[in-house]
Structures are given as C-alpha cells and as structure tokens.
Amino acid sequence: MNFARMPWDSQTCHLKVGSYAKDGFQLSVGFRKYDDGSSGDPILSDEFFIPEWNMTGNGGYSERQWYGTLPWDWVYLTFDFERRHEYYITYVIVPGAIFCTCAWANYWIDRK
C-alpha cells in the first residue's frame, strides 16, 4: 500500500482465492454462470459500502492450473478503492487534534 498521498489516495488490492486442501476434482471455484451462458457480476453489487472507502472498480477472472496430474482452481480478484478524505478528516484528524490540544493544555495551566 502506498500512503504518500493519504488521505487523498487510492489503492488497488489483488486477491487470489482457492483451496489449498482440495484439488480441482474435489472443489471447483469460479464465477456464477447463468442459463443463457453469461456470467454474473464477478464481485459486488451497488449495495456494498465501506465507510472510509469508495469502490471505483472491481474485476476478476478464474483459471485452472495443473500441478502434476491434479488441477487446481483459482479465482483472481481486483478491487480499486479511493479513500473518502472527508471521513478520514472527520473521524481521525479532528479527534486526534482535540486530544493533543487537551493533553498539551496542561503545560499552560497555572499551578497556583
């Protein structure tokens, strides 16, 4: 992850999903196929919500790899996120500044 432009940053997350215990003969992993032959939305619906992030894109594909005589199914997913800087400022920066101000205020209070 690159935090150089935080909180105005964007991140791309890659995810590889599969089974390490069961081979492709025992477990098949992939995207949903409909009766007309089309595949469904690979990742998420519009109802997906993360308070700190906007999802700007997603995608994925599945593949079968052979290791020796056994097939292994893998699904590769990619998520693109953009940070909501308003959330970060409201819930991280402002409370941190208030906490530091209260903590440092003790140095300016007269002891008498």
mmCIF file of N, CA and C in Angstrom:
data_model
loop_
_atom_site.group_PDB
_atom_site.id
_atom_site.type_symbol
_atom_site.label_atom_id
_atom_site.label_comp_id
_atom_site.label_asym_id
_atom_site.label_seq_id
_atom_site.Cartn_x
_atom_site.Cartn_y
_atom_site.Cartn_z
ATOM 1 N N MET A 1 0.838 -1.170 0.000
ATOM 2 C CA MET A 1 0.000 0.000 0.000
ATOM 3 C C MET A 1 0.885 1.235 0.000
ATOM 4 N N ASN A 2 0.424 2.234 -0.707
ATOM 5 C CA ASN A 2 1.158 3.479 -0.823
ATOM 6 C C ASN A 2 0.395 4.569 -0.074
ATOM 7 N N PHE A 3 1.019 5.110 0.982
ATOM 8 C CA PHE A 3 0.361 6.120 1.808
ATOM 9 C C PHE A 3 0.910 7.519 1.565
ATOM 10 N N ALA A 4 1.587 7.739 0.463
ATOM 11 C CA ALA A 4 2.231 9.029 0.204
ATOM 12 C C ALA A 4 1.219 10.164 0.077
ATOM 13 N N ARG A 5 0.045 9.910 -0.479
ATOM 14 C CA ARG A 5 -0.958 10.970 -0.670
ATOM 15 C C ARG A 5 -2.127 10.843 0.312
ATOM 16 N N MET A 6 -1.961 10.119 1.379
ATOM 17 C CA MET A 6 -3.039 9.910 2.339
ATOM 18 C C MET A 6 -3.467 11.237 2.933
ATOM 19 N N PRO A 7 -4.701 11.597 3.081
ATOM 20 C CA PRO A 7 -5.928 10.832 2.853
ATOM 21 C C PRO A 7 -6.541 11.021 1.465
ATOM 22 N N TRP A 8 -5.784 11.510 0.507
ATOM 23 C CA TRP A 8 -6.309 11.684 -0.855
ATOM 24 C C TRP A 8 -5.728 10.612 -1.776
ATOM 25 N N ASP A 9 -5.666 9.390 -1.287
ATOM 26 C CA ASP A 9 -5.023 8.327 -2.037
ATOM 27 C C ASP A 9 -6.037 7.337 -2.609
ATOM 28 N N SER A 10 -5.538 6.471 -3.454
ATOM 29 C CA SER A 10 -6.335 5.366 -3.985
ATOM 30 C C SER A 10 -5.468 4.115 -3.914
ATOM 31 N N GLN A 11 -6.103 2.982 -3.734
ATOM 32 C CA GLN A 11 -5.397 1.716 -3.571
ATOM 33 C C GLN A 11 -5.994 0.679 -4.513
ATOM 34 N N THR A 12 -5.168 -0.232 -4.977
ATOM 35 C CA THR A 12 -5.601 -1.380 -5.750
ATOM 36 C C THR A 12 -5.211 -2.629 -4.980
ATOM 37 N N CYS A 13 -6.191 -3.467 -4.694
ATOM 38 C CA CYS A 13 -5.963 -4.679 -3.919
ATOM 39 C C CYS A 13 -6.192 -5.898 -4.803
ATOM 40 N N HIS A 14 -5.226 -6.792 -4.803
ATOM 41 C CA HIS A 14 -5.316 -8.029 -5.576
ATOM 42 C C HIS A 14 -5.509 -9.181 -4.600
ATOM 43 N N LEU A 15 -6.418 -10.089 -4.938
ATOM 44 C CA LEU A 15 -6.757 -11.198 -4.067
ATOM 45 C C LEU A 15 -6.800 -12.479 -4.885
ATOM 46 N N LYS A 16 -6.161 -13.520 -4.391
ATOM 47 C CA LYS A 16 -6.168 -14.829 -5.039
ATOM 48 C C LYS A 16 -6.891 -15.794 -4.108
ATOM 49 N N VAL A 17 -7.972 -16.394 -4.600
ATOM 50 C CA VAL A 17 -8.809 -17.272 -3.781
ATOM 51 C C VAL A 17 -8.771 -18.674 -4.367
ATOM 52 N N GLY A 18 -8.576 -19.638 -3.507
ATOM 53 C CA GLY A 18 -8.576 -21.029 -3.935
ATOM 54 C C GLY A 18 -8.438 -21.937 -2.729
ATOM 55 N N SER A 19 -8.461 -23.204 -2.964
ATOM 56 C CA SER A 19 -8.331 -24.183 -1.902
ATOM 57 C C SER A 19 -6.934 -24.777 -1.938
ATOM 58 N N TYR A 20 -6.309 -24.848 -0.784
ATOM 59 C CA TYR A 20 -5.009 -25.496 -0.701
ATOM 60 C C TYR A 20 -5.142 -26.943 -0.234
ATOM 61 N N ALA A 21 -6.317 -27.336 0.220
ATOM 62 C CA ALA A 21 -6.518 -28.688 0.733
ATOM 63 C C ALA A 21 -7.201 -29.606 -0.283
ATOM 64 N N LYS A 22 -8.021 -29.045 -1.157
ATOM 65 C CA LYS A 22 -8.773 -29.861 -2.105
ATOM 66 C C LYS A 22 -8.400 -29.475 -3.525
ATOM 67 N N ASP A 23 -8.179 -30.470 -4.365
ATOM 68 C CA ASP A 23 -7.802 -30.198 -5.745
ATOM 69 C C ASP A 23 -9.040 -29.917 -6.591
ATOM 70 N N GLY A 24 -8.828 -29.658 -7.883
ATOM 71 C CA GLY A 24 -9.906 -29.299 -8.787
ATOM 72 C C GLY A 24 -10.915 -30.399 -9.034
ATOM 73 N N PHE A 25 -10.561 -31.651 -8.758
ATOM 74 C CA PHE A 25 -11.523 -32.738 -8.886
ATOM 75 C C PHE A 25 -12.500 -32.745 -7.710
ATOM 76 N N GLN A 26 -12.084 -32.244 -6.557
ATOM 77 C CA GLN A 26 -12.911 -32.237 -5.353
ATOM 78 C C GLN A 26 -13.654 -30.920 -5.157
ATOM 79 N N LEU A 27 -13.086 -29.815 -5.652
ATOM 80 C CA LEU A 27 -13.675 -28.491 -5.441
ATOM 81 C C LEU A 27 -13.432 -27.633 -6.674
ATOM 82 N N SER A 28 -14.499 -27.105 -7.234
ATOM 83 C CA SER A 28 -14.387 -26.223 -8.394
ATOM 84 C C SER A 28 -14.753 -24.806 -7.963
ATOM 85 N N VAL A 29 -13.850 -23.872 -8.205
ATOM 86 C CA VAL A 29 -14.050 -22.482 -7.808
ATOM 87 C C VAL A 29 -14.122 -21.636 -9.066
ATOM 88 N N GLY A 30 -15.122 -20.764 -9.147
ATOM 89 C CA GLY A 30 -15.253 -19.889 -10.306
ATOM 90 C C GLY A 30 -16.415 -18.941 -10.116
ATOM 91 N N PHE A 31 -16.749 -18.214 -11.176
ATOM 92 C CA PHE A 31 -17.854 -17.269 -11.128
ATOM 93 C C PHE A 31 -19.145 -17.949 -11.546
ATOM 94 N N ARG A 32 -20.247 -17.392 -11.119
ATOM 95 C CA ARG A 32 -21.566 -17.928 -11.416
ATOM 96 C C ARG A 32 -21.864 -17.834 -12.906
ATOM 97 N N LYS A 33 -22.430 -18.895 -13.441
ATOM 98 C CA LYS A 33 -22.858 -18.916 -14.844
ATOM 99 C C LYS A 33 -24.387 -18.991 -14.882
ATOM 100 N N TYR A 34 -24.989 -18.173 -15.743
ATOM 101 C CA TYR A 34 -26.438 -18.181 -15.893
ATOM 102 C C TYR A 34 -26.853 -19.124 -17.011
ATOM 103 N N ASP A 35 -28.151 -19.386 -17.100
ATOM 104 C CA ASP A 35 -28.678 -20.329 -18.098
ATOM 105 C C ASP A 35 -28.398 -19.884 -19.528
ATOM 106 N N ASP A 36 -28.342 -18.566 -19.756
ATOM 107 C CA ASP A 36 -28.092 -18.076 -21.120
ATOM 108 C C ASP A 36 -26.602 -18.079 -21.490
ATOM 109 N N GLY A 37 -25.746 -18.560 -20.584
ATOM 110 C CA GLY A 37 -24.326 -18.664 -20.862
ATOM 111 C C GLY A 37 -23.503 -17.495 -20.391
ATOM 112 N N SER A 38 -24.165 -16.415 -19.953
ATOM 113 C CA SER A 38 -23.415 -15.256 -19.475
ATOM 114 C C SER A 38 -22.977 -15.481 -18.029
ATOM 115 N N SER A 39 -21.963 -14.759 -17.641
ATOM 116 C CA SER A 39 -21.512 -14.852 -16.255
ATOM 117 C C SER A 39 -22.035 -13.652 -15.483
ATOM 118 N N GLY A 40 -22.205 -13.835 -14.188
ATOM 119 C CA GLY A 40 -22.747 -12.778 -13.351
ATOM 120 C C GLY A 40 -21.717 -11.720 -13.023
ATOM 121 N N ASP A 41 -22.155 -10.698 -12.322
ATOM 122 C CA ASP A 41 -21.252 -9.662 -11.849
ATOM 123 C C ASP A 41 -20.198 -10.346 -10.987
ATOM 124 N N PRO A 42 -18.928 -10.204 -11.335
ATOM 125 C CA PRO A 42 -17.933 -11.019 -10.658
ATOM 126 C C PRO A 42 -17.743 -10.699 -9.189
ATOM 127 N N ILE A 43 -18.029 -9.496 -8.781
ATOM 128 C CA ILE A 43 -17.655 -9.156 -7.419
ATOM 129 C C ILE A 43 -18.831 -8.726 -6.551
ATOM 130 N N LEU A 44 -19.236 -7.493 -6.649
ATOM 131 C CA LEU A 44 -20.133 -6.914 -5.664
ATOM 132 C C LEU A 44 -21.247 -6.114 -6.315
ATOM 133 N N SER A 45 -22.311 -5.970 -5.581
ATOM 134 C CA SER A 45 -23.422 -5.153 -6.052
ATOM 135 C C SER A 45 -23.207 -3.701 -5.632
ATOM 136 N N ASP A 46 -24.131 -2.832 -6.007
ATOM 137 C CA ASP A 46 -24.035 -1.421 -5.641
ATOM 138 C C ASP A 46 -24.336 -1.178 -4.167
ATOM 139 N N GLU A 47 -24.862 -2.183 -3.478
ATOM 140 C CA GLU A 47 -25.207 -2.020 -2.070
ATOM 141 C C GLU A 47 -24.000 -2.182 -1.158
ATOM 142 N N PHE A 48 -22.862 -2.596 -1.696
ATOM 143 C CA PHE A 48 -21.648 -2.768 -0.910
ATOM 144 C C PHE A 48 -21.161 -1.407 -0.430
ATOM 145 N N PHE A 49 -20.827 -1.292 0.862
ATOM 146 C CA PHE A 49 -20.473 0.006 1.428
ATOM 147 C C PHE A 49 -19.375 -0.163 2.472
ATOM 148 N N ILE A 50 -18.302 0.607 2.328
ATOM 149 C CA ILE A 50 -17.257 0.716 3.335
ATOM 150 C C ILE A 50 -17.185 2.193 3.700
ATOM 151 N N PRO A 51 -17.344 2.562 4.973
ATOM 152 C CA PRO A 51 -17.410 3.983 5.328
ATOM 153 C C PRO A 51 -16.195 4.802 4.908
ATOM 154 N N GLU A 52 -15.008 4.243 4.969
ATOM 155 C CA GLU A 52 -13.804 5.018 4.701
ATOM 156 C C GLU A 52 -13.395 5.022 3.235
ATOM 157 N N TRP A 53 -13.983 4.142 2.421
ATOM 158 C CA TRP A 53 -13.545 3.981 1.035
ATOM 159 C C TRP A 53 -14.696 4.022 0.054
ATOM 160 N N ASN A 54 -14.442 4.526 -1.155
ATOM 161 C CA ASN A 54 -15.331 4.380 -2.302
ATOM 162 C C ASN A 54 -14.722 3.325 -3.209
ATOM 163 N N MET A 55 -15.530 2.371 -3.645
ATOM 164 C CA MET A 55 -15.024 1.388 -4.590
ATOM 165 C C MET A 55 -15.187 1.960 -5.993
ATOM 166 N N THR A 56 -14.077 2.152 -6.684
ATOM 167 C CA THR A 56 -14.113 2.758 -8.012
ATOM 168 C C THR A 56 -14.093 1.725 -9.117
ATOM 169 N N GLY A 57 -13.754 0.498 -8.801
ATOM 170 C CA GLY A 57 -13.735 -0.543 -9.818
ATOM 171 C C GLY A 57 -13.451 -1.899 -9.212
ATOM 172 N N ASN A 58 -13.853 -2.925 -9.915
ATOM 173 C CA ASN A 58 -13.553 -4.279 -9.486
ATOM 174 C C ASN A 58 -13.591 -5.196 -10.698
ATOM 175 N N GLY A 59 -13.000 -6.314 -10.565
ATOM 176 C CA GLY A 59 -12.979 -7.278 -11.654
ATOM 177 C C GLY A 59 -12.357 -8.574 -11.188
ATOM 178 N N GLY A 60 -12.329 -9.508 -12.064
ATOM 179 C CA GLY A 60 -11.723 -10.773 -11.706
ATOM 180 C C GLY A 60 -11.842 -11.793 -12.820
ATOM 181 N N TYR A 61 -11.132 -12.864 -12.644
ATOM 182 C CA TYR A 61 -11.196 -13.971 -13.586
ATOM 183 C C TYR A 61 -10.830 -15.241 -12.838
ATOM 184 N N SER A 62 -11.169 -16.372 -13.405
ATOM 185 C CA SER A 62 -10.817 -17.652 -12.801
ATOM 186 C C SER A 62 -9.990 -18.453 -13.791
ATOM 187 N N GLU A 63 -9.148 -19.314 -13.251
ATOM 188 C CA GLU A 63 -8.350 -20.168 -14.117
ATOM 189 C C GLU A 63 -8.057 -21.482 -13.406
ATOM 190 N N ARG A 64 -7.803 -22.491 -14.204
ATOM 191 C CA ARG A 64 -7.433 -23.806 -13.697
ATOM 192 C C ARG A 64 -5.973 -24.045 -14.052
ATOM 193 N N GLN A 65 -5.176 -24.333 -13.029
ATOM 194 C CA GLN A 65 -3.765 -24.628 -13.240
ATOM 195 C C GLN A 65 -3.509 -26.087 -12.899
ATOM 196 N N TRP A 66 -2.655 -26.706 -13.652
ATOM 197 C CA TRP A 66 -2.322 -28.116 -13.427
ATOM 198 C C TRP A 66 -0.958 -28.209 -12.765
ATOM 199 N N TYR A 67 -0.913 -28.927 -11.662
ATOM 200 C CA TYR A 67 0.332 -29.226 -10.969
ATOM 201 C C TYR A 67 0.478 -30.736 -10.984
ATOM 202 N N GLY A 68 1.369 -31.213 -11.803
ATOM 203 C CA GLY A 68 1.479 -32.661 -11.969
ATOM 204 C C GLY A 68 0.252 -33.181 -12.682
ATOM 205 N N THR A 69 -0.452 -34.095 -12.043
ATOM 206 C CA THR A 69 -1.664 -34.671 -12.642
ATOM 207 C C THR A 69 -2.940 -34.123 -12.009
ATOM 208 N N LEU A 70 -2.829 -33.154 -11.121
ATOM 209 C CA LEU A 70 -4.003 -32.630 -10.415
ATOM 210 C C LEU A 70 -4.302 -31.197 -10.833
ATOM 211 N N PRO A 71 -5.577 -30.874 -11.085
ATOM 212 C CA PRO A 71 -5.952 -29.481 -11.384
ATOM 213 C C PRO A 71 -6.244 -28.717 -10.096
ATOM 214 N N TRP A 72 -5.937 -27.439 -10.115
ATOM 215 C CA TRP A 72 -6.252 -26.552 -9.005
ATOM 216 C C TRP A 72 -6.940 -25.329 -9.582
ATOM 217 N N ASP A 73 -8.106 -24.971 -9.003
ATOM 218 C CA ASP A 73 -8.886 -23.829 -9.476
ATOM 219 C C ASP A 73 -8.577 -22.608 -8.622
ATOM 220 N N TRP A 74 -8.378 -21.469 -9.276
ATOM 221 C CA TRP A 74 -8.072 -20.214 -8.610
ATOM 222 C C TRP A 74 -8.974 -19.121 -9.153
ATOM 223 N N VAL A 75 -9.360 -18.210 -8.283
ATOM 224 C CA VAL A 75 -10.100 -17.014 -8.672
ATOM 225 C C VAL A 75 -9.237 -15.817 -8.299
ATOM 226 N N TYR A 76 -8.990 -14.959 -9.271
ATOM 227 C CA TYR A 76 -8.197 -13.757 -9.063
ATOM 228 C C TYR A 76 -9.144 -12.559 -9.067
ATOM 229 N N LEU A 77 -9.107 -11.772 -7.993
ATOM 230 C CA LEU A 77 -9.988 -10.617 -7.843
ATOM 231 C C LEU A 77 -9.146 -9.348 -7.727
ATOM 232 N N THR A 78 -9.652 -8.262 -8.267
ATOM 233 C CA THR A 78 -9.000 -6.960 -8.166
ATOM 234 C C THR A 78 -10.030 -5.936 -7.704
ATOM 235 N N PHE A 79 -9.685 -5.186 -6.676
ATOM 236 C CA PHE A 79 -10.544 -4.140 -6.137
ATOM 237 C C PHE A 79 -9.795 -2.814 -6.213
ATOM 238 N N ASP A 80 -10.452 -1.784 -6.724
ATOM 239 C CA ASP A 80 -9.892 -0.435 -6.752
ATOM 240 C C ASP A 80 -10.679 0.430 -5.772
ATOM 241 N N PHE A 81 -9.958 1.052 -4.835
ATOM 242 C CA PHE A 81 -10.581 1.880 -3.809
ATOM 243 C C PHE A 81 -10.017 3.287 -3.854
ATOM 244 N N GLU A 82 -10.863 4.240 -3.497
ATOM 245 C CA GLU A 82 -10.452 5.629 -3.337
ATOM 246 C C GLU A 82 -10.898 6.067 -1.944
ATOM 247 N N ARG A 83 -9.972 6.608 -1.172
ATOM 248 C CA ARG A 83 -10.282 6.984 0.211
ATOM 249 C C ARG A 83 -11.203 8.195 0.249
ATOM 250 N N ARG A 84 -12.197 8.145 1.119
ATOM 251 C CA ARG A 84 -13.061 9.312 1.358
ATOM 252 C C ARG A 84 -12.338 10.219 2.342
ATOM 253 N N HIS A 85 -11.732 11.279 1.830
ATOM 254 C CA HIS A 85 -10.936 12.136 2.703
ATOM 255 C C HIS A 85 -11.787 12.843 3.749
ATOM 256 N N GLU A 86 -13.072 13.083 3.458
ATOM 257 C CA GLU A 86 -13.933 13.715 4.465
ATOM 258 C C GLU A 86 -14.070 12.827 5.697
ATOM 259 N N TYR A 87 -14.215 11.518 5.467
ATOM 260 C CA TYR A 87 -14.327 10.571 6.586
ATOM 261 C C TYR A 87 -13.052 10.600 7.416
ATOM 262 N N TYR A 88 -11.916 10.542 6.747
ATOM 263 C CA TYR A 88 -10.641 10.494 7.445
ATOM 264 C C TYR A 88 -10.426 11.760 8.268
ATOM 265 N N ILE A 89 -10.727 12.911 7.698
ATOM 266 C CA ILE A 89 -10.539 14.173 8.422
ATOM 267 C C ILE A 89 -11.482 14.250 9.615
ATOM 268 N N THR A 90 -12.750 13.835 9.407
ATOM 269 C CA THR A 90 -13.749 13.934 10.470
ATOM 270 C C THR A 90 -13.499 12.959 11.616
ATOM 271 N N TYR A 91 -13.100 11.734 11.315
ATOM 272 C CA TYR A 91 -13.014 10.701 12.346
ATOM 273 C C TYR A 91 -11.598 10.371 12.801
ATOM 274 N N VAL A 92 -10.576 10.921 12.169
ATOM 275 C CA VAL A 92 -9.205 10.659 12.598
ATOM 276 C C VAL A 92 -8.470 11.956 12.935
ATOM 277 N N ILE A 93 -8.409 12.891 11.999
ATOM 278 C CA ILE A 93 -7.621 14.113 12.196
ATOM 279 C C ILE A 93 -8.210 14.999 13.292
ATOM 280 N N VAL A 94 -9.504 15.314 13.207
ATOM 281 C CA VAL A 94 -10.126 16.214 14.190
ATOM 282 C C VAL A 94 -10.091 15.633 15.605
ATOM 283 N N PRO A 95 -10.500 14.367 15.837
ATOM 284 C CA PRO A 95 -10.385 13.838 17.206
ATOM 285 C C PRO A 95 -8.941 13.799 17.710
ATOM 286 N N GLY A 96 -7.997 13.484 16.820
ATOM 287 C CA GLY A 96 -6.583 13.482 17.233
ATOM 288 C C GLY A 96 -6.105 14.872 17.626
ATOM 289 N N ALA A 97 -6.521 15.883 16.869
ATOM 290 C CA ALA A 97 -6.135 17.255 17.191
ATOM 291 C C ALA A 97 -6.750 17.703 18.516
ATOM 292 N N ILE A 98 -7.999 17.344 18.754
ATOM 293 C CA ILE A 98 -8.651 17.703 20.023
ATOM 294 C C ILE A 98 -7.954 17.025 21.190
ATOM 295 N N PHE A 99 -7.621 15.742 21.023
ATOM 296 C CA PHE A 99 -6.937 15.004 22.082
ATOM 297 C C PHE A 99 -5.576 15.632 22.390
ATOM 298 N N CYS A 100 -4.805 15.954 21.359
ATOM 299 C CA CYS A 100 -3.485 16.565 21.569
ATOM 300 C C CYS A 100 -3.601 17.948 22.204
ATOM 301 N N THR A 101 -4.599 18.716 21.786
ATOM 302 C CA THR A 101 -4.802 20.043 22.369
ATOM 303 C C THR A 101 -5.113 19.938 23.854
ATOM 304 N N CYS A 102 -5.992 18.998 24.216
ATOM 305 C CA CYS A 102 -6.324 18.805 25.645
ATOM 306 C C CYS A 102 -5.112 18.319 26.430
ATOM 307 N N ALA A 103 -4.319 17.432 25.840
ATOM 308 C CA ALA A 103 -3.151 16.909 26.538
ATOM 309 C C ALA A 103 -2.095 18.004 26.737
ATOM 310 N N TRP A 104 -1.859 18.827 25.739
ATOM 311 C CA TRP A 104 -0.859 19.878 25.829
ATOM 312 C C TRP A 104 -1.355 21.098 26.601
ATOM 313 N N ALA A 105 -2.644 21.211 26.845
ATOM 314 C CA ALA A 105 -3.182 22.364 27.582
ATOM 315 C C ALA A 105 -2.675 22.386 29.009
ATOM 316 N N ASN A 106 -2.296 21.247 29.550
ATOM 317 C CA ASN A 106 -1.777 21.187 30.918
ATOM 318 C C ASN A 106 -0.505 22.018 31.093
ATOM 319 N N TYR A 107 0.265 22.198 30.042
ATOM 320 C CA TYR A 107 1.504 22.958 30.140
ATOM 321 C C TYR A 107 1.267 24.462 30.287
ATOM 322 N N TRP A 108 0.090 24.931 29.967
ATOM 323 C CA TRP A 108 -0.202 26.365 30.054
ATOM 324 C C TRP A 108 -1.132 26.709 31.205
ATOM 325 N N ILE A 109 -1.506 25.735 31.998
ATOM 326 C CA ILE A 109 -2.345 25.999 33.172
ATOM 327 C C ILE A 109 -1.435 26.371 34.359
ATOM 328 N N ASP A 110 -1.782 27.470 35.011
ATOM 329 C CA ASP A 110 -1.004 27.919 36.144
ATOM 330 C C ASP A 110 -1.259 26.988 37.327
ATOM 331 N N ARG A 111 -0.204 26.564 37.994
ATOM 332 C CA ARG A 111 -0.336 25.619 39.112
ATOM 333 C C ARG A 111 -0.877 26.283 40.363
ATOM 334 N N LYS A 112 -0.908 27.586 40.453
ATOM 335 C CA LYS A 112 -1.340 28.273 41.672
ATOM 336 C C LYS A 112 -2.797 28.513 41.689
#
